[in-house]
Tab-separated table of C-alpha atoms in Angstrom:
chain	number	residue	atom	x	y	z
G	6	MET	CA	10.027	6.223	27.750
G	7	SER	CA	7.818	3.609	29.381
G	8	GLU	CA	6.617	2.183	26.046
G	9	SER	CA	8.891	-0.092	24.009
G	10	VAL	CA	11.235	1.391	21.408
G	11	ILE	CA	10.587	0.376	17.786
G	12	ALA	CA	13.470	2.209	16.085
G	13	ASP	CA	16.571	3.987	17.414
G	14	PHE	CA	19.298	5.345	15.116
G	15	VAL	CA	21.504	8.373	14.388
G	16	GLY	CA	20.716	10.641	11.448
G	17	LYS	CA	20.145	14.251	10.452
G	18	PHE	CA	16.897	16.163	10.914
G	19	ASN	CA	15.307	19.573	10.783
G	20	SER	CA	11.871	20.944	11.609
G	21	GLU	CA	9.795	24.074	11.410
G	22	VAL	CA	9.682	24.000	15.214
G	23	ALA	CA	13.470	24.301	15.526
G	24	GLY	CA	13.737	27.006	12.880
G	25	ARG	CA	17.307	25.992	11.978
G	26	GLY	CA	18.872	26.942	8.673
G	27	ASP	CA	20.610	23.582	8.319
G	28	PRO	CA	19.819	20.062	9.529
G	29	ILE	CA	21.487	18.830	12.693
G	30	ARG	CA	22.833	15.399	13.509
G	31	GLY	CA	21.209	13.567	16.382
G	32	ARG	CA	19.290	10.566	17.624
G	33	ILE	CA	15.928	9.491	16.168
G	34	VAL	CA	13.855	7.347	18.530
G	35	LEU	CA	10.457	5.873	17.629
G	36	SER	CA	8.250	4.188	20.217
G	37	GLN	CA	4.671	2.926	20.132
G	38	LYS	CA	3.374	6.378	21.065
G	39	ARG	CA	5.850	9.039	19.951
G	40	LEU	CA	8.747	10.052	17.736
G	41	VAL	CA	11.639	11.911	19.397
G	42	LEU	CA	14.279	13.896	17.477
G	43	ALA	CA	17.080	14.547	19.967
G	44	ALA	CA	20.006	16.839	19.133
G	45	SER	CA	21.035	16.663	22.816
G	46	GLU	CA	19.510	15.998	26.235
G	47	ASP	CA	18.278	19.600	26.325
G	48	ASP	CA	17.314	19.924	22.651
G	49	LYS	CA	14.537	17.467	21.787
G	50	LEU	CA	11.439	17.546	19.637
G	51	THR	CA	8.746	15.069	20.697
G	52	ILE	CA	6.038	14.274	18.135
G	53	PRO	CA	3.114	12.170	19.467
G	54	LEU	CA	2.079	9.621	16.841
G	55	ASP	CA	-1.552	10.667	17.195
G	56	SER	CA	-0.580	14.178	16.041
G	57	ILE	CA	0.873	12.943	12.713
G	58	PHE	CA	-1.422	13.467	9.728
G	59	ASP	CA	0.919	12.713	6.813
G	60	ILE	CA	4.103	10.765	6.083
G	61	ALA	CA	6.088	11.062	2.866
G	62	ILE	CA	9.287	9.349	1.798
G	63	GLY	CA	11.669	11.257	-0.464
G	64	GLN	CA	9.816	14.593	-0.358
G	65	VAL	CA	11.161	17.633	1.510
G	66	PRO	CA	9.346	20.997	1.784
G	67	PRO	CA	11.355	23.899	0.250
G	68	ASP	CA	11.354	25.744	3.598
G	69	LEU	CA	13.553	23.027	5.097
G	70	GLY	CA	16.136	23.289	2.340
G	71	ASP	CA	17.398	21.150	-0.534
G	72	PHE	CA	20.156	19.507	1.480
G	73	PHE	CA	18.339	16.256	2.146
G	74	ASP	CA	18.859	13.078	0.092
G	75	SER	CA	17.050	9.999	1.475
G	76	THR	CA	14.317	11.362	3.705
G	77	VAL	CA	11.149	10.735	5.647
G	78	THR	CA	9.009	13.858	6.041
G	79	ILE	CA	6.407	13.994	8.808
G	80	ALA	CA	3.519	16.475	8.933
G	81	PHE	CA	2.057	16.925	12.423
G	82	GLU	CA	-0.051	19.236	14.566
G	83	ARG	CA	1.379	21.138	17.520
G	84	LYS	CA	-0.517	23.719	19.573
G	85	GLY	CA	-3.055	24.237	16.806
G	86	LYS	CA	-0.417	24.650	14.082
G	87	ARG	CA	0.439	22.289	11.239
G	88	LEU	CA	4.191	21.727	11.084
G	89	VAL	CA	6.721	19.581	9.249
G	90	ALA	CA	9.893	17.712	10.225
G	91	ALA	CA	12.330	15.946	7.874
G	92	ILE	CA	14.688	13.087	8.754
G	93	GLU	CA	17.689	12.028	6.669
G	94	ALA	CA	19.762	8.829	6.742
G	95	GLY	CA	21.062	6.197	4.324
G	96	ASP	CA	18.717	4.823	1.640
G	97	GLU	CA	18.192	1.430	3.254
G	98	LYS	CA	17.745	2.857	6.751
G	99	ILE	CA	15.238	5.474	5.584
G	100	GLU	CA	13.191	2.910	3.639
G	101	LYS	CA	13.053	0.652	6.686
G	102	PHE	CA	12.258	3.527	9.059
G	103	GLY	CA	9.519	4.875	6.784
G	104	THR	CA	7.790	1.492	6.702
G	105	VAL	CA	8.114	1.077	10.479
G	106	LEU	CA	6.667	4.563	11.044
G	107	PHE	CA	3.640	3.826	8.831
G	108	LYS	CA	3.045	0.623	10.790
G	109	ALA	CA	3.438	2.358	14.158
G	110	VAL	CA	0.736	4.890	13.220
G	111	ILE	CA	-1.674	2.477	11.489
G	112	ASN	CA	-1.351	-0.947	13.118
G	113	GLY	CA	-4.148	-1.811	15.526
G	114	THR	CA	-6.537	0.818	14.112
G	115	GLU	CA	-10.164	-0.195	14.470
G	116	THR	CA	-11.964	-0.440	11.150
G	117	THR	CA	-15.381	-1.481	9.917
G	118	VAL	CA	-14.854	-3.797	6.974
G	119	LYS	CA	-16.971	-5.563	4.373
G	120	GLU	CA	-14.741	-8.347	3.056
G	121	ARG	CA	-16.675	-9.436	-0.037
G	122	ALA	CA	-18.759	-6.391	-0.924
G	123	ARG	CA	-18.677	-7.442	-4.567
G	124	VAL	CA	-17.635	-10.780	-6.054
G	125	GLY	CA	-17.106	-10.700	-9.793
G	126	GLY	CA	-19.930	-8.473	-11.021
G	127	ARG	CA	-22.298	-9.429	-8.194
G	128	VAL	CA	-23.026	-7.203	-5.203
G	129	THR	CA	-23.253	-9.396	-2.099
G	130	ASP	CA	-25.354	-9.047	1.046
G	131	GLU	CA	-22.246	-9.108	3.274
G	132	SER	CA	-22.450	-6.784	6.275
G	133	PHE	CA	-19.793	-4.516	7.772
G	134	LYS	CA	-17.867	-6.087	10.673
G	135	THR	CA	-15.379	-4.648	13.147
G	136	ALA	CA	-11.720	-5.544	12.593
G	137	LYS	CA	-8.255	-4.360	13.586
G	138	LEU	CA	-6.086	-3.173	10.712
G	139	PHE	CA	-2.432	-4.197	10.363
G	140	LEU	CA	0.175	-3.556	7.674
G	141	THR	CA	2.321	-6.620	6.980
G	142	PRO	CA	4.891	-7.137	4.181
G	143	GLY	CA	2.990	-6.906	0.890
G	144	ASN	CA	-0.399	-7.160	2.598
G	145	VAL	CA	-3.117	-5.274	4.419
G	146	GLU	CA	-4.488	-7.554	7.130
G	147	PHE	CA	-7.858	-7.312	8.876
G	148	ARG	CA	-8.025	-9.217	12.159
G	149	ARG	CA	-11.498	-10.129	13.428
G	150	LYS	CA	-12.737	-12.306	16.252
G	151	ASP	CA	-14.485	-14.593	13.757
G	152	GLY	CA	-11.428	-14.919	11.519
G	153	SER	CA	-8.821	-12.737	9.846
G	154	PHE	CA	-8.281	-12.066	6.161
G	155	ASN	CA	-5.794	-10.107	4.134
G	156	VAL	CA	-5.542	-8.235	0.845
G	157	ASP	CA	-2.386	-9.083	-1.115
G	158	LEU	CA	-1.223	-5.791	-2.648
G	159	LYS	CA	0.120	-7.649	-5.696
G	160	THR	CA	-3.449	-8.617	-6.570
G	161	VAL	CA	-4.897	-5.074	-6.323
G	162	SER	CA	-6.103	-3.631	-9.626
G	163	ASP	CA	-7.048	-0.237	-8.162
G	164	PHE	CA	-8.375	1.508	-5.066
G	165	ASP	CA	-10.030	4.796	-4.180
G	166	ARG	CA	-11.445	6.701	-1.239
G	167	ASN	CA	-14.975	8.019	-0.811
G	168	THR	CA	-17.583	8.593	1.892
G	169	ARG	CA	-20.411	6.194	2.749
G	170	GLU	CA	-23.154	6.183	5.331
G	171	ILE	CA	-22.546	3.375	7.826
G	172	ASN	CA	-24.952	2.954	10.735
G	173	GLY	CA	-26.339	6.419	10.066
G	174	THR	CA	-22.953	8.174	10.051
G	175	GLY	CA	-20.874	9.365	7.102
G	176	ARG	CA	-17.498	7.604	7.253
G	177	PRO	CA	-14.371	7.741	5.048
G	178	VAL	CA	-14.254	4.426	3.166
G	179	LEU	CA	-11.430	2.789	1.237
G	180	THR	CA	-12.630	0.762	-1.765
G	181	VAL	CA	-10.124	-1.893	-2.883
G	182	ARG	CA	-10.606	-3.941	-6.054
G	183	HIS	CA	-8.425	-7.036	-6.035
G	184	MET	CA	-8.172	-10.744	-6.837
G	185	LYS	CA	-8.808	-13.525	-4.318
G	186	ASP	CA	-8.420	-17.202	-5.221
G	187	GLY	CA	-8.716	-16.343	-8.904
G	188	THR	CA	-11.882	-14.247	-8.497
G	189	ALA	CA	-12.206	-10.466	-8.828
G	190	MET	CA	-13.718	-8.884	-5.740
G	191	THR	CA	-14.142	-5.610	-3.907
G	192	THR	CA	-13.389	-5.010	-0.226
G	193	LEU	CA	-14.632	-1.931	1.663
G	194	ALA	CA	-12.884	-0.627	4.792
G	195	ALA	CA	-14.181	2.317	6.846
G	196	MET	CA	-12.376	4.271	9.574
G	197	ALA	CA	-13.583	6.802	12.093
G	198	SER	CA	-10.391	8.835	11.593
G	199	ASN	CA	-9.873	10.880	8.426
G	200	ARG	CA	-6.268	11.365	9.555
G	201	LYS	CA	-5.485	7.659	9.619
G	202	MET	CA	-7.362	7.052	6.386
G	203	SER	CA	-5.155	9.660	4.680
G	204	ILE	CA	-1.985	8.047	6.045
G	205	LEU	CA	-3.188	4.593	4.970
G	206	GLY	CA	-3.906	5.995	1.492
G	207	ARG	CA	-0.394	7.432	1.334
G	208	TYR	CA	1.095	4.063	2.306
G	209	LEU	CA	-0.980	2.141	-0.244
G	210	ARG	CA	-0.169	4.578	-3.056
G	211	ARG	CA	3.526	4.184	-2.299
G	212	GLU	CA	3.426	0.388	-2.111
G	213	TYR	CA	1.243	0.152	-5.222
G	214	ALA	CA	3.534	2.502	-7.163
G	215	GLU	CA	6.503	0.280	-6.308
G	216	LEU	CA	4.651	-2.799	-7.558
G	217	MET	CA	3.712	-1.052	-10.792
G	218	GLU	CA	7.314	0.161	-11.169
G	219	GLU	CA	8.414	-3.473	-11.296
G	220	LEU	CA	6.138	-3.973	-14.313
G	221	LYS	CA	7.050	-0.872	-16.304
G	222	ASP	CA	9.889	-2.638	-18.126
G	223	VAL	CA	7.630	-5.527	-19.158
G	224	GLU	CA	6.912	-5.114	-22.859
G	225	LEU	CA	3.382	-6.258	-23.573
G	226	THR	CA	2.895	-6.912	-27.268
G	227	LYS	CA	-0.565	-7.404	-28.727
G	228	ASP	CA	-0.029	-11.190	-28.735
G	229	LYS	CA	0.992	-11.177	-25.061
G	230	LYS	CA	-2.081	-9.166	-24.121
G	231	GLU	CA	-4.331	-11.556	-26.036
G	232	VAL	CA	-2.882	-14.586	-24.223
G	233	LEU	CA	-3.146	-12.928	-20.792
G	234	VAL	CA	-6.736	-11.841	-21.364
G	235	ALA	CA	-7.730	-15.255	-22.760
G	236	MET	CA	-6.321	-16.998	-19.682
G	237	TYR	CA	-7.968	-14.448	-17.383
G	238	SER	CA	-11.359	-14.647	-19.108
G	239	THR	CA	-11.587	-18.428	-19.486
G	240	GLY	CA	-10.295	-19.496	-16.066
G	241	ASP	CA	-9.272	-23.149	-16.151
G	242	MET	CA	-10.308	-23.337	-19.866
G	243	ASP	CA	-12.046	-26.653	-19.113
G	244	GLY	CA	-9.089	-28.540	-20.592
G	245	MET	CA	-9.419	-26.761	-23.937
G	246	PRO	CA	-6.014	-25.885	-25.476
G	247	LEU	CA	-5.167	-22.196	-25.275
G	248	ALA	CA	-4.047	-22.215	-28.913
G	249	SER	CA	-7.550	-23.293	-29.994
G	250	ILE	CA	-9.176	-20.526	-27.978
G	251	LEU	CA	-6.895	-17.931	-29.547
G	252	GLY	CA	-6.885	-19.433	-33.031
G	253	LYS	CA	-3.079	-19.426	-33.046
G	254	ASP	CA	-0.395	-22.023	-33.742
G	255	SER	CA	0.460	-24.027	-30.603
G	256	SER	CA	4.218	-23.427	-30.974
G	257	GLN	CA	3.611	-19.663	-31.203
G	258	VAL	CA	1.481	-19.744	-28.031
G	259	SER	CA	4.179	-21.775	-26.259
G	260	MET	CA	6.783	-19.127	-27.056
G	261	ILE	CA	4.492	-16.360	-25.809
G	262	LEU	CA	3.857	-18.294	-22.580
G	263	GLN	CA	7.614	-18.675	-22.062
G	264	ASP	CA	8.046	-14.912	-22.422
G	265	LEU	CA	5.179	-14.229	-20.005
G	266	SER	CA	6.700	-16.686	-17.536
G	267	ALA	CA	10.002	-14.790	-17.720
G	268	ASP	CA	8.035	-11.590	-17.064
G	269	GLY	CA	6.562	-13.128	-13.897
G	270	LEU	CA	3.019	-13.054	-15.254
G	271	VAL	CA	2.500	-16.773	-15.929
G	272	GLN	CA	3.490	-19.835	-13.892
G	273	ASP	CA	3.151	-23.614	-14.161
G	274	GLY	CA	-0.024	-24.811	-12.466
G	275	ALA	CA	-1.411	-28.264	-11.658
G	276	ASP	CA	-3.464	-28.205	-14.879
G	277	GLY	CA	-0.962	-26.354	-17.071
G	278	PRO	CA	0.012	-22.679	-17.441
G	279	ALA	CA	-1.720	-20.319	-15.002
G	280	LEU	CA	-1.624	-16.592	-14.342
G	281	THR	CA	0.346	-15.388	-11.344
G	282	PRO	CA	-1.474	-12.930	-9.024
G	283	THR	CA	0.385	-10.107	-10.790
G	284	GLY	CA	-0.532	-11.596	-14.155
G	285	LYS	CA	-4.222	-11.471	-13.194
G	286	VAL	CA	-3.952	-7.794	-12.285
G	287	VAL	CA	-2.175	-6.993	-15.556
G	288	ALA	CA	-4.701	-9.027	-17.568
G	289	SER	CA	-7.648	-7.270	-15.924
G	290	ARG	CA	-6.108	-3.917	-16.875
G	291	HIS	CA	-5.941	-4.913	-20.551
G	292	LEU	CA	-9.396	-6.422	-20.997
G	293	GLU	CA	-10.671	-3.367	-22.879
G	294	ASP	CA	-7.524	-3.169	-25.043
G	295	VAL	CA	-8.129	-6.658	-26.411
G	296	ASN	CA	-11.916	-6.433	-26.623
G	297	ALA	CA	-11.911	-3.036	-28.334
């Protein structure tokens, strides 16, 4: 290959193209333009990255058997047909390869982005600008000539996909609601390619699910929710003690704050206790619970 190699390892694989009953051991090589599954010099399957329309980690179609453990499954087009290939290796290797494959397909994609489409409850007059999209650890980064910005996935409260008219053309648009410097905002990102938008959505759902998985063991009592929401709603509290805002005993609030700190939702700030980015997301999700 003339392009540089991104990943090169030995594992097992199978595909609908090969039509094998069982997976075969061979070399998996990923470059900037293609993925090659090589059982031997004369037995290779080359998958151009621009033919891939879906990537899934840990899911294997029944037609390829139930013999896979840690897998990356790739859906791609070949000669007008939609086909699937599955790759198996150790847990750590597959996780790393899956992330690298997502990046190889997505990184450098041209997008049209509106960074601050909504700030708080206010719709802004920001315009769409061209940017290159990159996936970096824990972030989605938009690189523009007039300055880059990123969305920290730990601050995302939710996201969805819809279609909007941009410059007279209907485009798939990703709507991301997240926190930035303590303020809730919405970022819109449009792509010309439905294929890449679907792959980006798959990546974000996976990353977001992992972040939410980290929080599933956090037990949020009514008192914890009230403290989180009070801190989220009042911002810096203008120096007013949190106990006074909540109408609770200060020692009780201190104990709750210690528990929330252990949960990774509260941290020590310059002016006292402050929500972590994750704490802000959790608090925003429980606003209605407390206000109901």
